[in-house]
């Protein structure tokens, strides 16, 4: 997938979800939730999965911050590569604009 195609699908999904949240009962939200295949790499020192490239399916976040936990050390992974065919350096945002993570990091 190309980066612009993904960004367009992502935007459309969030807009549709916003409408569903405003108009449908909660148990009917997101019946076909968008997700993206990516390569996640944990960089935690001492983690047995550190530097391994793990194939993951990441749920589209409504707040724009993608959430992946390492299965070995249970820490947030901030290196999530969606493997766009036209932008190999792009990483999914895994922190809020203020730099904070979505989990408390120790
Ligand atoms: Zn880890």
PDB file of N, CA, C and O in Angstrom, residues 61-94:
ATOM      1  N   UNK A  61      -6.271   3.477  15.523  1.00  0.00           N
ATOM      2  CA  UNK A  61      -6.665   4.171  16.750  1.00  0.00           C
ATOM      3  C   UNK A  61      -7.478   5.431  16.444  1.00  0.00           C
ATOM      4  O   UNK A  61      -7.157   6.165  15.506  1.00  0.00           O
ATOM      5  N   UNK A  62      -8.501   5.670  17.226  1.00  0.00           N
ATOM      6  CA  UNK A  62      -9.311   6.869  16.997  1.00  0.00           C
ATOM      7  C   UNK A  62      -8.575   8.137  17.414  1.00  0.00           C
ATOM      8  O   UNK A  62      -8.870   9.217  16.927  1.00  0.00           O
ATOM      9  N   UNK A  63      -7.587   7.999  18.312  1.00  0.00           N
ATOM     10  CA  UNK A  63      -6.830   9.178  18.755  1.00  0.00           C
ATOM     11  C   UNK A  63      -5.557   9.393  17.953  1.00  0.00           C
ATOM     12  O   UNK A  63      -4.764  10.277  18.265  1.00  0.00           O
ATOM     13  N   UNK A  64      -5.321   8.564  16.919  1.00  0.00           N
ATOM     14  CA  UNK A  64      -4.172   8.774  16.054  1.00  0.00           C
ATOM     15  C   UNK A  64      -2.862   8.197  16.576  1.00  0.00           C
ATOM     16  O   UNK A  64      -1.834   8.321  15.925  1.00  0.00           O
ATOM     17  N   UNK A  65      -2.890   7.580  17.758  1.00  0.00           N
ATOM     18  CA  UNK A  65      -1.674   7.016  18.338  1.00  0.00           C
ATOM     19  C   UNK A  65      -1.781   5.482  18.311  1.00  0.00           C
ATOM     20  O   UNK A  65      -2.632   4.907  18.998  1.00  0.00           O
ATOM     21  N   UNK A  66      -0.924   4.839  17.520  1.00  0.00           N
ATOM     22  CA  UNK A  66      -0.974   3.384  17.327  1.00  0.00           C
ATOM     23  C   UNK A  66      -0.372   2.680  18.534  1.00  0.00           C
ATOM     24  O   UNK A  66       0.625   3.132  19.085  1.00  0.00           O
ATOM     25  N   UNK A  67      -1.010   1.565  18.934  1.00  0.00           N
ATOM     26  CA  UNK A  67      -0.650   0.919  20.193  1.00  0.00           C
ATOM     27  C   UNK A  67      -0.231  -0.534  19.974  1.00  0.00           C
ATOM     28  O   UNK A  67      -1.050  -1.368  19.627  1.00  0.00           O
ATOM     29  N   UNK A  68       1.061  -0.789  20.208  1.00  0.00           N
ATOM     30  CA  UNK A  68       1.595  -2.145  20.085  1.00  0.00           C
ATOM     31  C   UNK A  68       2.413  -2.424  21.344  1.00  0.00           C
ATOM     32  O   UNK A  68       3.251  -1.619  21.746  1.00  0.00           O
ATOM     33  N   UNK A  69       2.129  -3.576  21.976  1.00  0.00           N
ATOM     34  CA  UNK A  69       2.907  -3.997  23.136  1.00  0.00           C
ATOM     35  C   UNK A  69       3.819  -5.146  22.737  1.00  0.00           C
ATOM     36  O   UNK A  69       3.414  -6.012  21.963  1.00  0.00           O
ATOM     37  N   UNK A  70       5.021  -5.169  23.281  1.00  0.00           N
ATOM     38  CA  UNK A  70       5.927  -6.296  23.064  1.00  0.00           C
ATOM     39  C   UNK A  70       5.384  -7.497  23.834  1.00  0.00           C
ATOM     40  O   UNK A  70       5.050  -7.389  25.012  1.00  0.00           O
ATOM     41  N   UNK A  71       5.310  -8.646  23.162  1.00  0.00           N
ATOM     42  CA  UNK A  71       4.799  -9.860  23.800  1.00  0.00           C
ATOM     43  C   UNK A  71       5.771 -10.445  24.807  1.00  0.00           C
ATOM     44  O   UNK A  71       5.384 -11.281  25.626  1.00  0.00           O
ATOM     45  N   UNK A  72       7.030 -10.031  24.773  1.00  0.00           N
ATOM     46  CA  UNK A  72       8.024 -10.592  25.696  1.00  0.00           C
ATOM     47  C   UNK A  72       8.228  -9.707  26.920  1.00  0.00           C
ATOM     48  O   UNK A  72       8.219 -10.190  28.037  1.00  0.00           O
ATOM     49  N   UNK A  73       8.418  -8.395  26.731  1.00  0.00           N
ATOM     50  CA  UNK A  73       8.708  -7.528  27.884  1.00  0.00           C
ATOM     51  C   UNK A  73       7.505  -6.668  28.275  1.00  0.00           C
ATOM     52  O   UNK A  73       7.568  -5.939  29.271  1.00  0.00           O
ATOM     53  N   UNK A  74       6.410  -6.755  27.508  1.00  0.00           N
ATOM     54  CA  UNK A  74       5.172  -6.027  27.811  1.00  0.00           C
ATOM     55  C   UNK A  74       5.309  -4.510  27.783  1.00  0.00           C
ATOM     56  O   UNK A  74       4.494  -3.808  28.366  1.00  0.00           O
ATOM     57  N   UNK A  75       6.335  -4.010  27.125  1.00  0.00           N
ATOM     58  CA  UNK A  75       6.491  -2.556  27.008  1.00  0.00           C
ATOM     59  C   UNK A  75       5.940  -2.094  25.663  1.00  0.00           C
ATOM     60  O   UNK A  75       5.843  -2.866  24.717  1.00  0.00           O
ATOM     61  N   UNK A  76       5.602  -0.818  25.592  1.00  0.00           N
ATOM     62  CA  UNK A  76       5.109  -0.246  24.337  1.00  0.00           C
ATOM     63  C   UNK A  76       6.223  -0.276  23.299  1.00  0.00           C
ATOM     64  O   UNK A  76       7.382  -0.005  23.609  1.00  0.00           O
ATOM     65  N   UNK A  77       5.854  -0.634  22.080  1.00  0.00           N
ATOM     66  CA  UNK A  77       6.804  -0.604  20.966  1.00  0.00           C
ATOM     67  C   UNK A  77       6.561   0.684  20.186  1.00  0.00           C
ATOM     68  O   UNK A  77       5.428   0.973  19.789  1.00  0.00           O
ATOM     69  N   UNK A  78       7.626   1.447  19.986  1.00  0.00           N
ATOM     70  CA  UNK A  78       7.498   2.728  19.296  1.00  0.00           C
ATOM     71  C   UNK A  78       8.113   2.708  17.897  1.00  0.00           C
ATOM     72  O   UNK A  78       8.208   3.732  17.257  1.00  0.00           O
ATOM     73  N   UNK A  79       8.554   1.535  17.455  1.00  0.00           N
ATOM     74  CA  UNK A  79       9.100   1.391  16.102  1.00  0.00           C
ATOM     75  C   UNK A  79       8.157   0.466  15.344  1.00  0.00           C
ATOM     76  O   UNK A  79       8.275  -0.753  15.402  1.00  0.00           O
ATOM     77  N   UNK A  80       7.151   1.077  14.683  1.00  0.00           N
ATOM     78  CA  UNK A  80       6.114   0.307  13.991  1.00  0.00           C
ATOM     79  C   UNK A  80       6.090   0.748  12.524  1.00  0.00           C
ATOM     80  O   UNK A  80       5.639   1.850  12.202  1.00  0.00           O
ATOM     81  N   UNK A  81       6.590  -0.137  11.676  1.00  0.00           N
ATOM     82  CA  UNK A  81       6.791   0.160  10.252  1.00  0.00           C
ATOM     83  C   UNK A  81       5.655  -0.449   9.428  1.00  0.00           C
ATOM     84  O   UNK A  81       5.557  -1.671   9.331  1.00  0.00           O
ATOM     85  N   UNK A  82       4.801   0.379   8.836  1.00  0.00           N
ATOM     86  CA  UNK A  82       3.680  -0.148   8.054  1.00  0.00           C
ATOM     87  C   UNK A  82       4.078  -0.636   6.663  1.00  0.00           C
ATOM     88  O   UNK A  82       3.232  -1.089   5.898  1.00  0.00           O
ATOM     89  N   UNK A  83       5.354  -0.568   6.334  1.00  0.00           N
ATOM     90  CA  UNK A  83       5.892  -1.124   5.078  1.00  0.00           C
ATOM     91  C   UNK A  83       5.234  -0.542   3.832  1.00  0.00           C
ATOM     92  O   UNK A  83       4.817  -1.280   2.938  1.00  0.00           O
ATOM     93  N   UNK A  84       5.111   0.767   3.764  1.00  0.00           N
ATOM     94  CA  UNK A  84       4.546   1.375   2.563  1.00  0.00           C
ATOM     95  C   UNK A  84       5.490   1.184   1.391  1.00  0.00           C
ATOM     96  O   UNK A  84       6.705   1.316   1.532  1.00  0.00           O
ATOM     97  N   UNK A  85       4.936   0.906   0.231  1.00  0.00           N
ATOM     98  CA  UNK A  85       5.779   0.655  -0.941  1.00  0.00           C
ATOM     99  C   UNK A  85       6.503   1.912  -1.424  1.00  0.00           C
ATOM    100  O   UNK A  85       7.504   1.813  -2.130  1.00  0.00           O
ATOM    101  N   UNK A  86       5.989   3.089  -1.035  1.00  0.00           N
ATOM    102  CA  UNK A  86       6.601   4.326  -1.532  1.00  0.00           C
ATOM    103  C   UNK A  86       7.261   5.160  -0.437  1.00  0.00           C
ATOM    104  O   UNK A  86       7.700   6.269  -0.693  1.00  0.00           O
ATOM    105  N   UNK A  87       7.311   4.655   0.800  1.00  0.00           N
ATOM    106  CA  UNK A  87       7.962   5.416   1.869  1.00  0.00           C
ATOM    107  C   UNK A  87       8.449   4.448   2.942  1.00  0.00           C
ATOM    108  O   UNK A  87       7.750   4.145   3.902  1.00  0.00           O
ATOM    109  N   UNK A  88       9.668   3.964   2.787  1.00  0.00           N
ATOM    110  CA  UNK A  88      10.195   2.945   3.693  1.00  0.00           C
ATOM    111  C   UNK A  88      10.553   3.505   5.067  1.00  0.00           C
ATOM    112  O   UNK A  88      10.702   2.751   6.018  1.00  0.00           O
ATOM    113  N   UNK A  89      10.694   4.817   5.164  1.00  0.00           N
ATOM    114  CA  UNK A  89      11.120   5.411   6.428  1.00  0.00           C
ATOM    115  C   UNK A  89       9.960   5.801   7.341  1.00  0.00           C
ATOM    116  O   UNK A  89      10.159   6.101   8.507  1.00  0.00           O
ATOM    117  N   UNK A  90       8.732   5.811   6.802  1.00  0.00           N
ATOM    118  CA  UNK A  90       7.579   6.245   7.600  1.00  0.00           C
ATOM    119  C   UNK A  90       7.301   5.244   8.723  1.00  0.00           C
ATOM    120  O   UNK A  90       7.306   4.038   8.518  1.00  0.00           O
ATOM    121  N   UNK A  91       7.061   5.764   9.919  1.00  0.00           N
ATOM    122  CA  UNK A  91       6.662   4.930  11.050  1.00  0.00           C
ATOM    123  C   UNK A  91       5.325   5.435  11.560  1.00  0.00           C
ATOM    124  O   UNK A  91       5.072   6.647  11.564  1.00  0.00           O
ATOM    125  N   UNK A  92       4.468   4.509  11.996  1.00  0.00           N
ATOM    126  CA  UNK A  92       3.168   4.917  12.546  1.00  0.00           C
ATOM    127  C   UNK A  92       3.399   5.695  13.832  1.00  0.00           C
ATOM    128  O   UNK A  92       4.261   5.320  14.640  1.00  0.00           O
ATOM    129  N   UNK A  93       2.642   6.776  14.054  1.00  0.00           N
ATOM    130  CA  UNK A  93       2.806   7.526  15.304  1.00  0.00           C
ATOM    131  C   UNK A  93       2.412   6.672  16.504  1.00  0.00           C
ATOM    132  O   UNK A  93       1.319   6.099  16.538  1.00  0.00           O
ATOM    133  N   UNK A  94       3.309   6.555  17.480  1.00  0.00           N
ATOM    134  CA  UNK A  94       3.046   5.753  18.673  1.00  0.00           C
ATOM    135  C   UNK A  94       3.148   6.581  19.950  1.00  0.00           C
ATOM    136  O   UNK A  94       3.164   6.033  21.047  1.00  0.00           O
TER     137      UNK A  94
END
